[in-house]
Coordinates of C-alpha atoms and ligand atoms in Angstrom, one line a residue:
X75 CA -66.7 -70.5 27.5
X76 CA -65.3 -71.0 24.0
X77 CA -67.5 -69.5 21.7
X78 CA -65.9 -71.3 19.0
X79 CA -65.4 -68.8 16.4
X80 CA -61.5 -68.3 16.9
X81 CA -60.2 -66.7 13.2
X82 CA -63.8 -65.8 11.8
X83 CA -63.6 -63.2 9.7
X84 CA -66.9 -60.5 10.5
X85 CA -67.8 -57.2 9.8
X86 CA -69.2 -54.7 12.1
X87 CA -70.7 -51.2 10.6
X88 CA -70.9 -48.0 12.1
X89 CA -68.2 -49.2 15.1
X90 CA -66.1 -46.2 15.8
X91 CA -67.4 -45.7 18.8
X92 CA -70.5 -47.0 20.9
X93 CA -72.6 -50.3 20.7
X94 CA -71.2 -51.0 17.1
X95 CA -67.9 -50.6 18.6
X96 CA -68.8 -52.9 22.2
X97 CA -69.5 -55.7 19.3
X98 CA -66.0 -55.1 17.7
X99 CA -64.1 -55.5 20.9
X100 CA -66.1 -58.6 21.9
X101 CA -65.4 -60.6 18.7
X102 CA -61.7 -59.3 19.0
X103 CA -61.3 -60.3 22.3
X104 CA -62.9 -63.5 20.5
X105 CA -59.9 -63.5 17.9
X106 CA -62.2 -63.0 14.9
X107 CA -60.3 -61.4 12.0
X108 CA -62.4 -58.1 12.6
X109 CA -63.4 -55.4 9.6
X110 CA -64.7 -52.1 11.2
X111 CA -66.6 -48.8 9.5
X112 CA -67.2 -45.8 10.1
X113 CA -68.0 -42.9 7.8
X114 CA -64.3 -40.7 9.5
X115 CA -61.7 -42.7 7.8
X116 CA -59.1 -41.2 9.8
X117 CA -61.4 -41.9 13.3
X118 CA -62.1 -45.8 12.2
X119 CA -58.5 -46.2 11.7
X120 CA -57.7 -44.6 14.7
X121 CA -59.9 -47.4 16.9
X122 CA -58.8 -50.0 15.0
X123 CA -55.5 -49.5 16.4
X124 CA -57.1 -49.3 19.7
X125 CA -58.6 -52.6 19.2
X126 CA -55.9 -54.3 17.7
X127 CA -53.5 -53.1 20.8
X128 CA -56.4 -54.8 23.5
X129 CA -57.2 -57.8 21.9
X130 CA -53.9 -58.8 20.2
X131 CA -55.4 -58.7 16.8
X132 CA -55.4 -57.1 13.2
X133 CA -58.4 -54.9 13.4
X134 CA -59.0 -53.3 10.0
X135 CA -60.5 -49.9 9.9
X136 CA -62.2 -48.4 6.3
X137 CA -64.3 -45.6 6.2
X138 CA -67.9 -45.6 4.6
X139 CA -71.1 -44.2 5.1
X140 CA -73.9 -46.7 5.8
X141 CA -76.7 -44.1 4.1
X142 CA -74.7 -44.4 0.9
X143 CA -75.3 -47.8 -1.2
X144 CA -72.2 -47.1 -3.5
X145 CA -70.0 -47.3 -0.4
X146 CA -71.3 -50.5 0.8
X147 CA -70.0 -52.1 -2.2
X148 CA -67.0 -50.8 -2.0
X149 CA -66.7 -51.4 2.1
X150 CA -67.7 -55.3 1.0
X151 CA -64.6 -55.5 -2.0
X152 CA -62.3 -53.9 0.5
X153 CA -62.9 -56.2 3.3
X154 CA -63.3 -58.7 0.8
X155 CA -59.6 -58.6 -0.5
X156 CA -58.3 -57.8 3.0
X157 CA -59.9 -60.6 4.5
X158 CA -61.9 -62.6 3.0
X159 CA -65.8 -63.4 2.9
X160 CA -67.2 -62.2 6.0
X161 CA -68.8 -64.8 8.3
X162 CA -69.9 -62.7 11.1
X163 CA -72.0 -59.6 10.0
X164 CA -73.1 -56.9 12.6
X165 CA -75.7 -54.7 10.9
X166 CA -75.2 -51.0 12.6
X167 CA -75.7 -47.0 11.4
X168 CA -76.2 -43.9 13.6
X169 CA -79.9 -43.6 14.5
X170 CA -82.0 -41.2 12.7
X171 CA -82.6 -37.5 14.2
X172 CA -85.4 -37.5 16.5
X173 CA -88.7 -36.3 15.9
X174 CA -92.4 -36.2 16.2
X175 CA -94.6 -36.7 13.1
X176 CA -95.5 -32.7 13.0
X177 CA -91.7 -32.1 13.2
X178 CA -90.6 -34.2 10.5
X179 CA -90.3 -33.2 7.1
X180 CA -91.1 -35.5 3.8
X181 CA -87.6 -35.7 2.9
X182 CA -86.1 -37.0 6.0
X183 CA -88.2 -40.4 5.8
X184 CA -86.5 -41.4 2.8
X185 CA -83.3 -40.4 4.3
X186 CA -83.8 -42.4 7.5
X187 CA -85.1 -45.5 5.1
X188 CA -81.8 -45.3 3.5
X189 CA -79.9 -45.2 6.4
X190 CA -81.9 -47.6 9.3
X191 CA -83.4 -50.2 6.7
X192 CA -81.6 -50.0 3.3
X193 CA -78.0 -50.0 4.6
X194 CA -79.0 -53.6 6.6
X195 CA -80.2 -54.6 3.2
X196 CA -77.4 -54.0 0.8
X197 CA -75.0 -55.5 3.6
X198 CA -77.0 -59.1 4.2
X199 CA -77.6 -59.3 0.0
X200 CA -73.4 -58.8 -0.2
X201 CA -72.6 -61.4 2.2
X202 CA -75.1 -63.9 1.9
X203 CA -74.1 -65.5 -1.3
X204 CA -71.2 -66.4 0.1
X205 CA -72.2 -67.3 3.6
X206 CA -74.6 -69.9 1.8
X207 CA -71.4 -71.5 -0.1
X208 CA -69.5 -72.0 3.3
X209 CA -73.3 -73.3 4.6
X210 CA -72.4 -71.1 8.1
X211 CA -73.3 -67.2 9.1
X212 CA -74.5 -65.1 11.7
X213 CA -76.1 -62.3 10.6
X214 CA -76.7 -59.8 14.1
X215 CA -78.7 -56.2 13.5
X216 CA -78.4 -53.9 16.1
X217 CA -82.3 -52.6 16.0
X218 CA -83.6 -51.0 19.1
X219 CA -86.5 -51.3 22.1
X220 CA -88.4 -49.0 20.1
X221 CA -89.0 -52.3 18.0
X222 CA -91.4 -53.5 20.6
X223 CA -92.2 -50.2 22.6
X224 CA -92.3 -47.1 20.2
X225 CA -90.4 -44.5 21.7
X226 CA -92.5 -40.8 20.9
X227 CA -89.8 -38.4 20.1
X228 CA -88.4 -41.0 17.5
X229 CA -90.5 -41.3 14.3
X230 CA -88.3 -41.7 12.0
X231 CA -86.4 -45.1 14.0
X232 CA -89.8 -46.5 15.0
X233 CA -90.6 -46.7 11.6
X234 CA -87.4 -48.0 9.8
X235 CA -86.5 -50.3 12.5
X236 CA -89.8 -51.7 12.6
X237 CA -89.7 -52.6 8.7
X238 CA -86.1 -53.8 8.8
X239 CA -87.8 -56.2 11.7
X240 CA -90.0 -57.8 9.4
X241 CA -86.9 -57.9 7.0
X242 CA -85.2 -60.0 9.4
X243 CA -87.6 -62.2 10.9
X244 CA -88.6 -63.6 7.0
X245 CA -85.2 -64.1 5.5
X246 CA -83.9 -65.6 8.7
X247 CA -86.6 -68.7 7.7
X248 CA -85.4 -68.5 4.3
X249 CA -81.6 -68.8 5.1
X250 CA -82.1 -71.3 8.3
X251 CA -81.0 -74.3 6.1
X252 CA -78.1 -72.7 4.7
X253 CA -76.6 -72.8 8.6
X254 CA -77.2 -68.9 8.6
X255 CA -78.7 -67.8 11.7
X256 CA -80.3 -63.9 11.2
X257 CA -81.2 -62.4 14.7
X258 CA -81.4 -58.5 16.4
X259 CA -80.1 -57.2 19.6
X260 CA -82.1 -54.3 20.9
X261 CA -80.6 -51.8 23.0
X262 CA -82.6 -50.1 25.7
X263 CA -80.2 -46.8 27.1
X264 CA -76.6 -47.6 27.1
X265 CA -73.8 -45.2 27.6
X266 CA -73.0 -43.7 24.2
X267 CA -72.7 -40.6 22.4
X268 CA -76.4 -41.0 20.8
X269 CA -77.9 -41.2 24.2
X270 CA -75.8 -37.9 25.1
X271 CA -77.5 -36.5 21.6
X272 CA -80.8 -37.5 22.9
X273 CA -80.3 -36.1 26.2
X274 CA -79.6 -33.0 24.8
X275 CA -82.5 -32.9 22.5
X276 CA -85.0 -34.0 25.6
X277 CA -83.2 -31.4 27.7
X278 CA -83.4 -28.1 25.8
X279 CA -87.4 -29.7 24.9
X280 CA -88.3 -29.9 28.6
X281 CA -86.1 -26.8 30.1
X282 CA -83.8 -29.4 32.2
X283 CA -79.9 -30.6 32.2
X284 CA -78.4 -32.9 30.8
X285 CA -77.5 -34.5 34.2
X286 CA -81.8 -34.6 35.2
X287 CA -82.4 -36.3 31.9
X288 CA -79.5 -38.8 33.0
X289 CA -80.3 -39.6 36.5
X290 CA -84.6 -39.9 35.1
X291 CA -83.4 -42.2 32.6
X292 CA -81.7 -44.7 35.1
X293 CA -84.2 -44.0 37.7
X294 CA -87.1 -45.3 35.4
X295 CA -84.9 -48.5 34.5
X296 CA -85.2 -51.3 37.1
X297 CA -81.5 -51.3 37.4
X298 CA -81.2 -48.1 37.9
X299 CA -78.6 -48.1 35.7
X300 CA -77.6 -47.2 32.1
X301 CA -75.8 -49.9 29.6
X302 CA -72.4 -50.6 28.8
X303 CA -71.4 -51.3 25.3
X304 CA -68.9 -53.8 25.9
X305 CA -72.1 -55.6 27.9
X306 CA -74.2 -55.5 24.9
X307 CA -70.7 -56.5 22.4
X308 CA -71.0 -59.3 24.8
X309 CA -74.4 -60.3 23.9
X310 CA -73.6 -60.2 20.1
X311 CA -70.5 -62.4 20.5
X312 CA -72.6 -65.1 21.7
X313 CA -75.5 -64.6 19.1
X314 CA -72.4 -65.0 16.7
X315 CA -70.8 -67.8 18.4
X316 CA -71.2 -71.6 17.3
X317 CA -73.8 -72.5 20.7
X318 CA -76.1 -70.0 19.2
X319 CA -76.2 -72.2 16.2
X320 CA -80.3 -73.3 17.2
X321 CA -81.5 -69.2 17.4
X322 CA -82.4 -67.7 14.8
X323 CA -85.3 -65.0 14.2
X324 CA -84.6 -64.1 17.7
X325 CA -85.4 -60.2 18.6
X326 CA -82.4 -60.1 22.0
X327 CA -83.9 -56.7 24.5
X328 CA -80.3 -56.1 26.0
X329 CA -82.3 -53.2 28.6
X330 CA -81.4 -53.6 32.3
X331 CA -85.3 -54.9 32.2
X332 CA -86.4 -51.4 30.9
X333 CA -88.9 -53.0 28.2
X334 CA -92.6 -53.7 30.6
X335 CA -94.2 -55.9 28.2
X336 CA -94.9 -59.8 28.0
X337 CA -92.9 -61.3 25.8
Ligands
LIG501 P1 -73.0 -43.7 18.7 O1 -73.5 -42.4 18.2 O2 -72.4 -43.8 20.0 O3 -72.1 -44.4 17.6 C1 -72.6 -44.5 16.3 C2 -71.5 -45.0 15.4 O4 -72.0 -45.1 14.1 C3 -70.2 -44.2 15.4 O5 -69.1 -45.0 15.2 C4 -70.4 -43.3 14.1 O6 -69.2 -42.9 13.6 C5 -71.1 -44.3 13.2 N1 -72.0 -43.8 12.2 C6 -72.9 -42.9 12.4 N2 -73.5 -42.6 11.2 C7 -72.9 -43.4 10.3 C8 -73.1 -43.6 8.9 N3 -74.0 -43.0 8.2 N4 -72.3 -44.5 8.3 C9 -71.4 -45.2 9.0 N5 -71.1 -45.0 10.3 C10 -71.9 -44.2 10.9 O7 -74.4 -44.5 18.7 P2 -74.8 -45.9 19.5 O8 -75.5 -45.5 20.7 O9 -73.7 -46.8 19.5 O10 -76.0 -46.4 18.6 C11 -75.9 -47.4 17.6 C12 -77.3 -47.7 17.0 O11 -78.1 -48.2 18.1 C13 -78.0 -46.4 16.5 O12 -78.8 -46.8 15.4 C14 -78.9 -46.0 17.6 O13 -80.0 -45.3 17.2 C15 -79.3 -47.4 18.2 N6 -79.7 -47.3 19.6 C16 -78.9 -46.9 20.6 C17 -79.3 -46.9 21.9 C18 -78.4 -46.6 23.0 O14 -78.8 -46.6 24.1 N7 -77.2 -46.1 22.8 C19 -80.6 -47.3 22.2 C20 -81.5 -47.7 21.1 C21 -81.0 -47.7 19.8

């Protein structure tokens, strides 16, 4: 299928490696004019080039740390006189450390605020304005399926994601006549270096290896199976794509069926 969105320009944080990366790939592969960050500038150009050389694009690579407001602004003028106004946006950071409410110390909630909800923030407010001009956006956050399940060892990203939720759902009604659709994709456990730092955590916590916590996570997915990133870049092509032009406010589990609840 043609998603329709051939020479797009969009921006997708935090995409050196992992889901942020599946999404880059996907709208490559898509021939979008594709902006990537990262806060290694030498590691985001690196897999730009990587990208580039598999879709047969420009990939542009510029290094900036997501926690950081100041280099937000200055991510948005770069890709702005590079490429343009971006048209896709994929909102994306490294998670939070994990942690249970007696673990966590005062400072690290303002930190994970900053990081989670606030980078989302400054990145909608710097391509909105424009987005509203063209009257056509797709806004995609990559939240989690701790949005609709709180995961206990992970305070800190229960709690921003959940308010960055509520972000979301409100201004997606508010942009919906400017042609902007604002949606989330919510990972369950997909193979990536955050789930090998969880892993980690959960395994010196409960005396096991690395490999147990692996094979109990797919186990106690009903595919038996952990996610691929390129899989869940697949999923945010589409949400970006011009079909998807009638979601909007949509929170997308992309879990192998993990998530038990209703709706
Ligand atoms: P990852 O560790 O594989 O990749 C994270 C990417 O973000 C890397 O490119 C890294 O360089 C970049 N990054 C980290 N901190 C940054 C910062 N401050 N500024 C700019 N770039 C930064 O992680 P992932 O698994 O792809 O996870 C992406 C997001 O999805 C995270 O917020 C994570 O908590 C969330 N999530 C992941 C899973 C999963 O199964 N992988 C599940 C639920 C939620």
């Amino acid at each position: 299928m043609d998603l329709g969105i051939n020479g797009k320009i969009a921006l997708v944080t935090a995409a050196s490696r992992g889901l942020g990366r599946g999404c880059a790939e996907q709208l490559a592969a898509e021939k979008c004019r594709v902006a990537i960050c990262s806060r290694d500038g030498v590691e985001i150009k690196q897999a730009a080039e990587e990208i580039s050389a598999r879709a047969g694009t420009n990939v542009f690579g510029f290094g900036a740390d997501m926690s950081k407001a100041e280099d937000i602004g200055r991510l948005l003028e770069k890709v702005r006189q590079t490429l343009g106004e971006p048209e896709i946006l994929v909102t994306n950071a490294g998670g939070p450390p994990p942690g249970t409410f007696a673990s966590t110390a005062l400072e690290e909630y303002e930190k994970a605020l900053n990081l989670t909800l606030m980078s989302a923030v400054h990145l909608i407010r710097g391509v909105v304005p424009a987005m509203k001009t063209k009257g056509w956006g797709r806004i995609i956050a990559i939240t989690s399926i701790s949005v609709k399940q709180p995961i206990g060892t992970l305070l800190l990203s229960n709690m921003a994601r959940a308010g960055l939720t509520g972000f979301l759902k409100t201004i997606a009604t508010e942009l919906a006549p400017d042609g902007i659709t604002v949606n989330a994709l919510l990972p369950g456990t997909h193979q990536t270096s955050r789930i090998e730092q969880l892993a980690k955590h959960r395994a010196s916590e409960e005396n096991k290896s690395q490999e147990e916590i692996f094979q109990e996570m797919m186990a106690a997915n009903p595919s038996n199976s952990i996610g691929d990133p390129s899989d869940f870049g697949a999923a945010a092509a589409f949400l970006a794509s011009e079909q998807a032009q009638y979601i909007t406010g949509q929170n997308l589990l992309v879990d192998g069926g993990n998530y038990r609840g209703l709706i």
